[in-house]
Short mmCIF file of C-alpha atoms in Angstrom, two decimals:
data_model
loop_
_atom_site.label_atom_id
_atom_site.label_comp_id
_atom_site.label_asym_id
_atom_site.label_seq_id
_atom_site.Cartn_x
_atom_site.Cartn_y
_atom_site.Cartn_z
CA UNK A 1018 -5.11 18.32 -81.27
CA UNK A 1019 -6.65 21.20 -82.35
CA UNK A 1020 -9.70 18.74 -84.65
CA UNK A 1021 -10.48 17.15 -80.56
CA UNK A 1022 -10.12 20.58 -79.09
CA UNK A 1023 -12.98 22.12 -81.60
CA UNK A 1024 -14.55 19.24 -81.09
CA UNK A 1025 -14.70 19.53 -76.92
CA UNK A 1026 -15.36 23.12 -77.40
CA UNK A 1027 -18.62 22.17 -79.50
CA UNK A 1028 -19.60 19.66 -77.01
CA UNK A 1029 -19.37 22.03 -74.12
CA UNK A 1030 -21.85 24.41 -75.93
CA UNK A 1031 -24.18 21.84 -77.05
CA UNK A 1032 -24.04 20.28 -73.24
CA UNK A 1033 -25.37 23.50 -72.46
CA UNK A 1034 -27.79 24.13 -74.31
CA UNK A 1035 -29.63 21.27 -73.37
CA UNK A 1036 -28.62 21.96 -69.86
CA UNK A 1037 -29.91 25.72 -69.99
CA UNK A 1038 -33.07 24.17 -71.18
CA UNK A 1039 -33.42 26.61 -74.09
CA UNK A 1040 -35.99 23.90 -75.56
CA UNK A 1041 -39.54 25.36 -77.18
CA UNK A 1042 -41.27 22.04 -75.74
CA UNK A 1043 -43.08 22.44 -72.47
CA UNK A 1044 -41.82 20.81 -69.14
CA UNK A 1045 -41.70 17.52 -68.26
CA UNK A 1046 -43.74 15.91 -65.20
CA UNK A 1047 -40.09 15.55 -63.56
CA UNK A 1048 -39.08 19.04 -64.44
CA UNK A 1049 -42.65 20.66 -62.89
CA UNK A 1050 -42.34 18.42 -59.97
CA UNK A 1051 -38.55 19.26 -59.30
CA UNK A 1052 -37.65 18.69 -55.48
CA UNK A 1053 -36.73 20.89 -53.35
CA UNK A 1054 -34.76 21.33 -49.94
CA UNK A 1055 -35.85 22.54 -46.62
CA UNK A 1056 -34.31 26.07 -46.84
CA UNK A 1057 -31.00 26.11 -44.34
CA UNK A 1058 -29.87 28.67 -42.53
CA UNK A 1059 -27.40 29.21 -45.26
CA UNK A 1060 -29.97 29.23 -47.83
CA UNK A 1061 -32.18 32.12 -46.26
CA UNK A 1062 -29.12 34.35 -45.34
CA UNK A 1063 -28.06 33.94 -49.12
CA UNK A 1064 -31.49 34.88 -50.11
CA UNK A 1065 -30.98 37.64 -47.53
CA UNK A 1066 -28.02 38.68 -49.24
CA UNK A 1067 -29.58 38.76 -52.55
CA UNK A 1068 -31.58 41.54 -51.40
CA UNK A 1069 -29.14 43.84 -49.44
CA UNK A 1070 -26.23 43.26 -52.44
CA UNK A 1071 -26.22 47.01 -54.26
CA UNK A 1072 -25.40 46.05 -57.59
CA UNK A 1073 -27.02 44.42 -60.12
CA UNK A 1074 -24.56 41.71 -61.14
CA UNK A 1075 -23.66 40.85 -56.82
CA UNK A 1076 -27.84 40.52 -56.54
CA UNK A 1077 -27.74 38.32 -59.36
CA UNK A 1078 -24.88 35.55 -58.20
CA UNK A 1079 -26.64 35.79 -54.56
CA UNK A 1080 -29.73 35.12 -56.21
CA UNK A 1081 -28.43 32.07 -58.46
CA UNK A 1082 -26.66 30.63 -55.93
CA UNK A 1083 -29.83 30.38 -53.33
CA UNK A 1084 -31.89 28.72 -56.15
CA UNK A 1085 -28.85 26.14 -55.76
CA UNK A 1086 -29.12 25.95 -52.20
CA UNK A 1087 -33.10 25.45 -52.29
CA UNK A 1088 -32.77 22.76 -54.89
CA UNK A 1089 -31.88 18.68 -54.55
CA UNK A 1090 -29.12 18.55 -57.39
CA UNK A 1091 -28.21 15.07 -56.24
CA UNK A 1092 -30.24 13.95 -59.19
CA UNK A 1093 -27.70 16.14 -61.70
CA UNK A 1094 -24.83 14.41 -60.16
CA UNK A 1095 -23.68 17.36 -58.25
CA UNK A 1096 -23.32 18.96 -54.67
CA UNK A 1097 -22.34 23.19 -53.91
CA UNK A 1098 -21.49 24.82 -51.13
CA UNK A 1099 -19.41 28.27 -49.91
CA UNK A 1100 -15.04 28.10 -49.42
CA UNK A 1101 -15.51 30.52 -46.71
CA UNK A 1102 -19.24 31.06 -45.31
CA UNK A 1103 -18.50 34.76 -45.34
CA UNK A 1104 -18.44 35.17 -48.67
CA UNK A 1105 -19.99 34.33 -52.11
CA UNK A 1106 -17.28 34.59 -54.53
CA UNK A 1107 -15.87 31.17 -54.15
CA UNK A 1108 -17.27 27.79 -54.17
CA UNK A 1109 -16.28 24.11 -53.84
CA UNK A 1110 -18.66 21.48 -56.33
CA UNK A 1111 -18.47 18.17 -56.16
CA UNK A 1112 -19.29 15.97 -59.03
CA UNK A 1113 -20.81 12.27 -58.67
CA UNK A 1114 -22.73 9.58 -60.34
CA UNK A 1115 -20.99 9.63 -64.18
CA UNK A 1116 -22.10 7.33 -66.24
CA UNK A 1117 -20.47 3.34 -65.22
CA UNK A 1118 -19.62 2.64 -68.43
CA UNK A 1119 -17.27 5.87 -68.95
CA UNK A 1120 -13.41 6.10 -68.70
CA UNK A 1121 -13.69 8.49 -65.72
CA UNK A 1122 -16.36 6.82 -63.53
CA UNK A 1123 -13.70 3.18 -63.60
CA UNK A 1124 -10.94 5.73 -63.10
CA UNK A 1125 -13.12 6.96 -59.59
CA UNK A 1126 -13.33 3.81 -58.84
CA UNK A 1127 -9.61 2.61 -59.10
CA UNK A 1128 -8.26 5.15 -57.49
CA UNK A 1129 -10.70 4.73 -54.49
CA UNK A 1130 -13.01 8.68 -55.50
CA UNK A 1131 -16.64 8.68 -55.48
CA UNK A 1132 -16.21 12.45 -57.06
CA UNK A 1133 -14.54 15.37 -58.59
CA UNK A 1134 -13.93 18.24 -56.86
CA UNK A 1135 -14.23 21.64 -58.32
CA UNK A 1136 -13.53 25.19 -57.36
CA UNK A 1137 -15.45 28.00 -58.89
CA UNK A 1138 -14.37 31.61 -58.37
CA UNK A 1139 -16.80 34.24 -59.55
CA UNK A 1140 -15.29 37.59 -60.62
CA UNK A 1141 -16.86 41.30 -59.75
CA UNK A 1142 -18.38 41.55 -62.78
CA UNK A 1143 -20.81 38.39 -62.98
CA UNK A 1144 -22.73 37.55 -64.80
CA UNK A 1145 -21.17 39.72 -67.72
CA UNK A 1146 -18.23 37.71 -67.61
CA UNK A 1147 -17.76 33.68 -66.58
CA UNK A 1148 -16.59 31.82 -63.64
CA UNK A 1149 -12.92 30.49 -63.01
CA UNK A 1150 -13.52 26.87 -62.32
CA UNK A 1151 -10.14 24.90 -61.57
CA UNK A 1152 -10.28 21.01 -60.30
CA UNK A 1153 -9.03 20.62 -56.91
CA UNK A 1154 -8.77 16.89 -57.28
CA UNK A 1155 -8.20 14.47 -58.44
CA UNK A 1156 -5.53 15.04 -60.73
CA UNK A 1157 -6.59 14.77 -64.62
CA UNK A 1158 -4.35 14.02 -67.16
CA UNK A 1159 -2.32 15.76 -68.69
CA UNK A 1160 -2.92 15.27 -72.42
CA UNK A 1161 -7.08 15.93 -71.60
CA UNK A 1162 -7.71 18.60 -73.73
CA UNK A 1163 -10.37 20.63 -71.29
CA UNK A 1164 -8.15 20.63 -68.28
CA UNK A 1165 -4.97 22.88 -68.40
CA UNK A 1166 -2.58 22.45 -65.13
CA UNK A 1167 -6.00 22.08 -63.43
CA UNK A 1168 -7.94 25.14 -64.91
CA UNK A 1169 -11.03 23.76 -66.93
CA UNK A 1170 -10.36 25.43 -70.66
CA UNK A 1171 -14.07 25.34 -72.40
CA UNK A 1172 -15.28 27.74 -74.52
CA UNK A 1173 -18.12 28.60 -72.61
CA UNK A 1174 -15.84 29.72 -69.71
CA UNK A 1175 -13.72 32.05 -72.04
CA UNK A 1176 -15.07 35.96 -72.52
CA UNK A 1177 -15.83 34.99 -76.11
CA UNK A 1178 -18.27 31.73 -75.09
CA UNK A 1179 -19.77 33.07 -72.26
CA UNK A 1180 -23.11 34.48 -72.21
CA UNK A 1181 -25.06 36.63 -69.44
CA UNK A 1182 -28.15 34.89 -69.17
CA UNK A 1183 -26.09 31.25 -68.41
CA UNK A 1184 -27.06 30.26 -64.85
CA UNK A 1185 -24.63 28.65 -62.19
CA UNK A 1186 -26.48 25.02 -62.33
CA UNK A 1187 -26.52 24.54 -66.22
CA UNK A 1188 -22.77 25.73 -66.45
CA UNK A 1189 -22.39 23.00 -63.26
CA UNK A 1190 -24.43 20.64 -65.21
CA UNK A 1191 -22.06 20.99 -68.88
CA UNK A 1192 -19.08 20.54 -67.15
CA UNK A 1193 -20.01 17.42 -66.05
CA UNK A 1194 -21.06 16.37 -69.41
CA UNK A 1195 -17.78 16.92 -71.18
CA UNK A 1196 -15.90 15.67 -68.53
CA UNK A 1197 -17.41 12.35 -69.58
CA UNK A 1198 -18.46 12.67 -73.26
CA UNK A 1199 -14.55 14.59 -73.00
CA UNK A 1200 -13.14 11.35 -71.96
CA UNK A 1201 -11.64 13.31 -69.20
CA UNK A 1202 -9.03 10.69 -67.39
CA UNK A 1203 -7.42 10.39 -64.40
CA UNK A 1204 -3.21 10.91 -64.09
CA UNK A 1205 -3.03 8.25 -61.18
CA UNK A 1206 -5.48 5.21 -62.62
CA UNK A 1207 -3.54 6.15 -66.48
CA UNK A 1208 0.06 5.33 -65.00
CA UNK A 1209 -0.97 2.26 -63.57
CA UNK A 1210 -0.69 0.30 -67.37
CA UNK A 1211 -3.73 -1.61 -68.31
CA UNK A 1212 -3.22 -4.90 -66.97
CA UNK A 1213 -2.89 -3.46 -63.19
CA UNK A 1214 -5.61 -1.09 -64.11
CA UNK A 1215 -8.08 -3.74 -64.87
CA UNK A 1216 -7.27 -5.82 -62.20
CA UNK A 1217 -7.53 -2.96 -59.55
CA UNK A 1218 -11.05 -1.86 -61.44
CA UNK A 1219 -12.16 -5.65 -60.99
CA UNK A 1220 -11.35 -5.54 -57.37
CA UNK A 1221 -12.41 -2.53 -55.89
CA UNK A 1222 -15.64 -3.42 -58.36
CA UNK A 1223 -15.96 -6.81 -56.30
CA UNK A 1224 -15.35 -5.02 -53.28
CA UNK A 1225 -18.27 -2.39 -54.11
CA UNK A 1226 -20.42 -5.27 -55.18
CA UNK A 1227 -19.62 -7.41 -51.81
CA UNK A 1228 -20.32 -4.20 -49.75
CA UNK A 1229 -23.63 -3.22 -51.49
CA UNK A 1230 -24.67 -7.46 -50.81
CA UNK A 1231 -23.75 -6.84 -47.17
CA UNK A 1232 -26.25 -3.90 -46.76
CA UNK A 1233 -29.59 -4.95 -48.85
#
């Protein structure tokens, strides 16, 4: 346990790294040309906000947060938005598109999810010290290493792996990644058994394939 737990924990800092973008080489044609939103009303008062907030660290997560809320992060397989519209410290994430081949995508799909939700609590002193991210549903299991009676244990959460200059979007964008390269699974599609598991995952596959027929 503790071999697959260093191993997850090196995964989660590798995931990002290449997430932060801390790469020499120069951007990519996609990365110059990244798209971006029509600013909402939500957007502009959190860029509002950004300004008005008196310390440093409250600037900072209004600031990181309204480059979220400017940018299409469809493409990274994930969605953000505010609990409670009145305030910044809390936010639900939902997580889409993991790879098809991967454990947790056929999960999603057996137990009738398109997505993982997430909620991600900043404290009072971001960015000096990291988010509390918890999954709201659905419910992993048990014996996955990263997720601890729903609270996501990585390294690069803890006070010891996190670093200042980590942004909101590429600690979004590692979680992600070690939920899959993690072989994060789900409790509910698990205590099916494998036969009714891979006759439920051929169904609702067929049923996904009929429906996507139906609409081209």
């Amino acid at each position: 346990d503790e071999a697959k737990e260093s191993a997850a924990m090196r995964t989660s800092a590798a995931a990002l790294a290449a997430a932060s973008g801390t790469s020499d080489a120069p951007p990519s044609p996609k990365e110059r040309n990244q798209k971006w939103k029509e600013p909402t009303q939500a957007a502009i008062n959190m860029s509002l906000r950004a300004e008005k907030e008196k310390t440093g660290g409250r600037r900072r997560l209004a600031s990181d947060l309204y480059k979220i809320m400017l940018a299409d992060t469809s493409e990274a397989g994930f969605s953000l938005e505010p609990c409670d519209e009145d305030t910044m410290d809390k936010w639900t994430i939902k997580l889409f598109g993991f790879d098809e081949d991967s454990n947790l995508a056929k999960d999603l799909v057996v137990i009738g999810m398109d997505h993982v939700e997430l909620e991600m609590s900043f404290p009072d002193q971001y960015p000096f010290e990291p988010p509390f991210v918890r999954v709201v549903k659905p419910r992993f299991k048990k014996q996955t290493g990263f997720v601890m009676s729903g609270a996501l244990c990585m390294e690069l959460l803890t006070k010891d792996g996190w670093n200042p200059i980590n942004d909101i979007e590429s600690v979004i964008v590692s979680i992600r990644s070690l939920m899959v390269v993690g072989d994060g699974r789900l409790q509910a599609a698990v205590e099916l058994g494998t036969e009714q598991y891979n006759l439920v995952l051929a169904a609702q596959l067929e049923k996904k394939r009929a429906a996507a027929a139906g609409t081209a």
